[in-house]
Amino acid sequence: MSLSIAKHSLVTISGPSGSGKSTLLNLLGFIEPVQKGEMAYQSTNVAHMKQSQMNAIRKFQIGFIFQQFHLIPVFTAEENVSYFLARQGLTPDEINLRCRDSLEAVGLWQHRMKRPSELSGGQRQRVAIARAIAKKPEVIIGDEPTGSLDQQTGKEIMGIFDQLVKQKELSVILTTHDPMVQKYAHDNLHIQDGVLVT
Ligand SMILES: Nc1ncnc2c1ncn2[C@@H]1O[C@H](COP(=O)(O)OP(=O)(O)OP(=O)(O)O)[C@@H](O)[C@H]1O
Ligand SMILES: [Mg+2]
């Protein structure tokens, strides 16, 4: 497939199960290495990047929302958000502020002391979303990030992404099958058997 994703756009990717959506996101998010073909990030060919540069992009510039959330089970919702911020070298005040802002944005501030096992599927998904937003990344990559949410909550989350994109603070790439989510997109890509069909 050949595609480019513009800065400050919101792009959705759809396609049948097993068509390669997660694989594409993992490549775009520097989670899987590019083995064949070419990929560029902000005009730099990934083939010319050092591993340390790719790690830095993944750490500071990309907020990933995984299909299976990947929350740390022994941490509370708040700790799941703050842990990754602490690793970015932010001050405790900044970490607290970002935790509060992002957990409030997803409507989970009052549940901040609960561990993932004490949260519903949709609440866990919202913790994963808060963790990605709190990083203030250049790009959010979300694998079905609203898949476990009711329509109203999904709309609220999309409203947050939409606003950040309009303020030119974020680019968003999401896999989804939900027409409500696709309505927010500047582009809808459709994949079949690893091939971009539209
Ligand atoms: N780690 C892996 N090793 C080998 N094959 C894999 C691996 N991960 C995925 N695949 C295969 O690659 C293809 C694409 O998988 P992928 O997870 O990208 O699909 P998807 O479009 O995200 O599907 P879903 O909608 O079910 O999440 C599938 O045939 C899958 O079996
Ligand atoms: Mg997938």
CSV table of N, CA, C and O in Angstrom, one decimal, residues 47-99:
chain,number,residue,atom,x,y,z
A,47,ALA,N,14.3,4.5,7.3
A,47,ALA,CA,15.5,3.7,7.1
A,47,ALA,C,16.8,4.5,7.5
A,47,ALA,O,17.8,3.9,7.8
A,48,HIS,N,16.7,5.8,7.5
A,48,HIS,CA,17.9,6.6,7.9
A,48,HIS,C,17.9,7.0,9.4
A,48,HIS,O,18.8,7.7,9.8
A,49,MET,N,16.9,6.5,10.1
A,49,MET,CA,16.9,6.9,11.5
A,49,MET,C,17.7,5.9,12.4
A,49,MET,O,17.6,4.7,12.1
A,50,LYS,N,18.3,6.3,13.4
A,50,LYS,CA,18.9,5.4,14.4
A,50,LYS,C,17.8,4.9,15.3
A,50,LYS,O,16.8,5.5,15.5
A,51,GLN,N,18.1,3.8,15.9
A,51,GLN,CA,17.1,3.2,16.8
A,51,GLN,C,16.8,4.1,18.0
A,51,GLN,O,15.6,4.3,18.4
A,52,SER,N,17.8,4.9,18.4
A,52,SER,CA,17.6,5.8,19.5
A,52,SER,C,16.6,6.9,19.1
A,52,SER,O,15.7,7.4,19.9
A,53,GLN,N,16.7,7.3,17.9
A,53,GLN,CA,15.8,8.4,17.3
A,53,GLN,C,14.3,7.8,17.3
A,53,GLN,O,13.4,8.5,17.7
A,54,MET,N,14.2,6.6,16.8
A,54,MET,CA,12.9,6.0,16.7
A,54,MET,C,12.3,5.8,18.1
A,54,MET,O,11.1,6.0,18.4
A,55,ASN,N,13.2,5.4,19.1
A,55,ASN,CA,12.7,5.2,20.5
A,55,ASN,C,12.2,6.5,21.0
A,55,ASN,O,11.2,6.6,21.7
A,56,ALA,N,12.9,7.6,20.7
A,56,ALA,CA,12.5,8.9,21.2
A,56,ALA,C,11.2,9.4,20.6
A,56,ALA,O,10.4,10.0,21.3
A,57,ILE,N,11.0,9.1,19.3
A,57,ILE,CA,9.7,9.5,18.7
A,57,ILE,C,8.6,8.7,19.4
A,57,ILE,O,7.6,9.3,19.7
A,58,ARG,N,8.8,7.4,19.6
A,58,ARG,CA,7.8,6.6,20.2
A,58,ARG,C,7.5,7.1,21.6
A,58,ARG,O,6.4,7.1,22.1
A,59,LYS,N,8.5,7.5,22.3
A,59,LYS,CA,8.4,7.9,23.7
A,59,LYS,C,7.7,9.3,23.9
A,59,LYS,O,6.9,9.5,24.8
A,60,PHE,N,8.1,10.2,23.0
A,60,PHE,CA,7.7,11.6,23.2
A,60,PHE,C,6.6,12.1,22.2
A,60,PHE,O,5.9,13.0,22.5
A,61,GLN,N,6.6,11.5,21.0
A,61,GLN,CA,5.7,12.1,20.0
A,61,GLN,C,4.5,11.3,19.7
A,61,GLN,O,3.6,11.8,19.0
A,62,ILE,N,4.5,10.0,20.1
A,62,ILE,CA,3.3,9.2,19.7
A,62,ILE,C,2.6,8.6,20.9
A,62,ILE,O,3.2,8.1,21.8
A,63,GLY,N,1.3,8.9,20.9
A,63,GLY,CA,0.4,8.3,22.0
A,63,GLY,C,-0.3,7.1,21.4
A,63,GLY,O,-1.1,7.3,20.4
A,64,PHE,N,-0.1,5.9,21.9
A,64,PHE,CA,-0.7,4.7,21.3
A,64,PHE,C,-1.8,4.2,22.2
A,64,PHE,O,-1.6,4.1,23.4
A,65,ILE,N,-3.0,4.0,21.6
A,65,ILE,CA,-4.1,3.4,22.4
A,65,ILE,C,-4.2,2.0,21.8
A,65,ILE,O,-4.6,1.8,20.6
A,66,PHE,N,-3.8,1.0,22.5
A,66,PHE,CA,-3.8,-0.4,22.0
A,66,PHE,C,-5.2,-1.0,22.0
A,66,PHE,O,-6.0,-0.7,22.9
A,67,GLN,N,-5.4,-2.0,21.1
A,67,GLN,CA,-6.6,-2.7,21.0
A,67,GLN,C,-7.0,-3.4,22.3
A,67,GLN,O,-8.1,-3.5,22.7
A,68,GLN,N,-5.9,-3.9,23.0
A,68,GLN,CA,-6.2,-4.6,24.3
A,68,GLN,C,-5.8,-3.7,25.5
A,68,GLN,O,-5.5,-4.2,26.6
A,69,PHE,N,-5.7,-2.4,25.3
A,69,PHE,CA,-5.5,-1.4,26.3
A,69,PHE,C,-4.1,-1.4,26.9
A,69,PHE,O,-3.5,-0.4,27.1
A,70,HIS,N,-3.6,-2.6,27.2
A,70,HIS,CA,-2.2,-2.7,27.9
A,70,HIS,C,-2.1,-1.8,29.1
A,70,HIS,O,-1.1,-1.1,29.2
A,71,LEU,N,-3.0,-1.9,30.0
A,71,LEU,CA,-2.9,-1.1,31.3
A,71,LEU,C,-2.1,-2.0,32.2
A,71,LEU,O,-2.1,-3.2,32.1
A,72,ILE,N,-1.4,-1.4,33.2
A,72,ILE,CA,-0.6,-2.1,34.2
A,72,ILE,C,-1.6,-2.5,35.3
A,72,ILE,O,-2.2,-1.6,36.0
A,73,PRO,N,-1.8,-3.8,35.5
A,73,PRO,CA,-2.9,-4.3,36.4
A,73,PRO,C,-2.8,-3.9,37.9
A,73,PRO,O,-3.8,-3.6,38.5
A,74,VAL,N,-1.5,-3.7,38.3
A,74,VAL,CA,-1.3,-3.4,39.8
A,74,VAL,C,-1.4,-1.9,40.0
A,74,VAL,O,-1.4,-1.5,41.2
A,75,PHE,N,-1.5,-1.1,39.0
A,75,PHE,CA,-1.5,0.3,39.1
A,75,PHE,C,-3.0,0.8,39.1
A,75,PHE,O,-3.8,0.2,38.4
A,76,THR,N,-3.3,1.9,39.8
A,76,THR,CA,-4.6,2.5,39.7
A,76,THR,C,-4.7,3.3,38.3
A,76,THR,O,-3.7,3.4,37.6
A,77,ALA,N,-5.9,3.7,38.0
A,77,ALA,CA,-6.1,4.5,36.8
A,77,ALA,C,-5.1,5.7,36.7
A,77,ALA,O,-4.4,5.9,35.7
A,78,GLU,N,-5.0,6.4,37.9
A,78,GLU,CA,-4.2,7.6,37.9
A,78,GLU,C,-2.7,7.2,37.7
A,78,GLU,O,-1.9,7.8,37.0
A,79,GLU,N,-2.3,6.1,38.4
A,79,GLU,CA,-0.9,5.6,38.2
A,79,GLU,C,-0.6,5.2,36.8
A,79,GLU,O,0.5,5.3,36.3
A,80,ASN,N,-1.6,4.6,36.2
A,80,ASN,CA,-1.4,4.2,34.8
A,80,ASN,C,-1.1,5.3,33.9
A,80,ASN,O,-0.3,5.2,32.9
A,81,VAL,N,-1.7,6.5,34.2
A,81,VAL,CA,-1.4,7.7,33.4
A,81,VAL,C,-0.1,8.3,33.8
A,81,VAL,O,0.7,8.7,33.0
A,82,SER,N,0.1,8.4,35.1
A,82,SER,CA,1.3,9.2,35.6
A,82,SER,C,2.6,8.4,35.4
A,82,SER,O,3.6,9.1,35.1
A,83,TYR,N,2.6,7.1,35.4
A,83,TYR,CA,3.8,6.3,35.3
A,83,TYR,C,4.6,6.7,34.0
A,83,TYR,O,5.8,6.9,34.1
A,84,PHE,N,3.9,6.8,32.9
A,84,PHE,CA,4.5,7.1,31.6
A,84,PHE,C,5.0,8.6,31.5
A,84,PHE,O,6.0,8.9,30.9
A,85,LEU,N,4.3,9.4,32.2
A,85,LEU,CA,4.7,10.8,32.2
A,85,LEU,C,5.9,11.0,33.1
A,85,LEU,O,6.8,11.8,32.7
A,86,ALA,N,6.0,10.2,34.2
A,86,ALA,CA,7.2,10.3,35.0
A,86,ALA,C,8.5,9.9,34.2
A,86,ALA,O,9.5,10.5,34.3
A,87,ARG,N,8.3,8.9,33.3
A,87,ARG,CA,9.4,8.5,32.5
A,87,ARG,C,9.8,9.5,31.4
A,87,ARG,O,10.8,9.4,30.8
A,88,GLN,N,8.9,10.5,31.2
A,88,GLN,CA,9.3,11.6,30.3
A,88,GLN,C,10.0,12.7,30.9
A,88,GLN,O,10.3,13.7,30.3
A,89,GLY,N,10.3,12.6,32.2
A,89,GLY,CA,11.1,13.6,32.9
A,89,GLY,C,10.3,14.9,33.2
A,89,GLY,O,10.9,15.9,33.4
A,90,LEU,N,9.0,14.8,33.3
A,90,LEU,CA,8.2,16.0,33.7
A,90,LEU,C,8.2,16.2,35.2
A,90,LEU,O,8.5,15.2,36.0
A,91,THR,N,8.0,17.4,35.6
A,91,THR,CA,8.0,17.7,37.1
A,91,THR,C,6.7,17.1,37.7
A,91,THR,O,5.7,16.9,37.0
A,92,PRO,N,6.8,16.8,39.0
A,92,PRO,CA,5.6,16.2,39.7
A,92,PRO,C,4.3,17.1,39.5
A,92,PRO,O,3.2,16.6,39.3
A,93,ASP,N,4.5,18.4,39.6
A,93,ASP,CA,3.3,19.3,39.4
A,93,ASP,C,2.7,19.2,38.0
A,93,ASP,O,1.5,19.1,37.9
A,94,GLU,N,3.6,19.1,37.0
A,94,GLU,CA,3.1,19.0,35.6
A,94,GLU,C,2.4,17.6,35.4
A,94,GLU,O,1.4,17.5,34.8
A,95,ILE,N,3.0,16.6,36.1
A,95,ILE,CA,2.4,15.2,36.0
A,95,ILE,C,1.0,15.3,36.6
A,95,ILE,O,0.0,14.8,36.0
A,96,ASN,N,0.9,15.8,37.8
A,96,ASN,CA,-0.4,15.9,38.5
A,96,ASN,C,-1.5,16.6,37.7
A,96,ASN,O,-2.6,16.2,37.5
A,97,LEU,N,-1.0,17.7,37.1
A,97,LEU,CA,-1.9,18.6,36.3
A,97,LEU,C,-2.4,17.8,35.0
A,97,LEU,O,-3.6,17.8,34.8
A,98,ARG,N,-1.5,17.2,34.4
A,98,ARG,CA,-1.9,16.4,33.1
A,98,ARG,C,-2.7,15.2,33.5
A,98,ARG,O,-3.6,14.9,32.7
A,99,CYS,N,-2.4,14.6,34.6
A,99,CYS,CA,-3.3,13.4,35.0
A,99,CYS,C,-4.7,13.9,35.2
A,99,CYS,O,-5.6,13.2,34.8
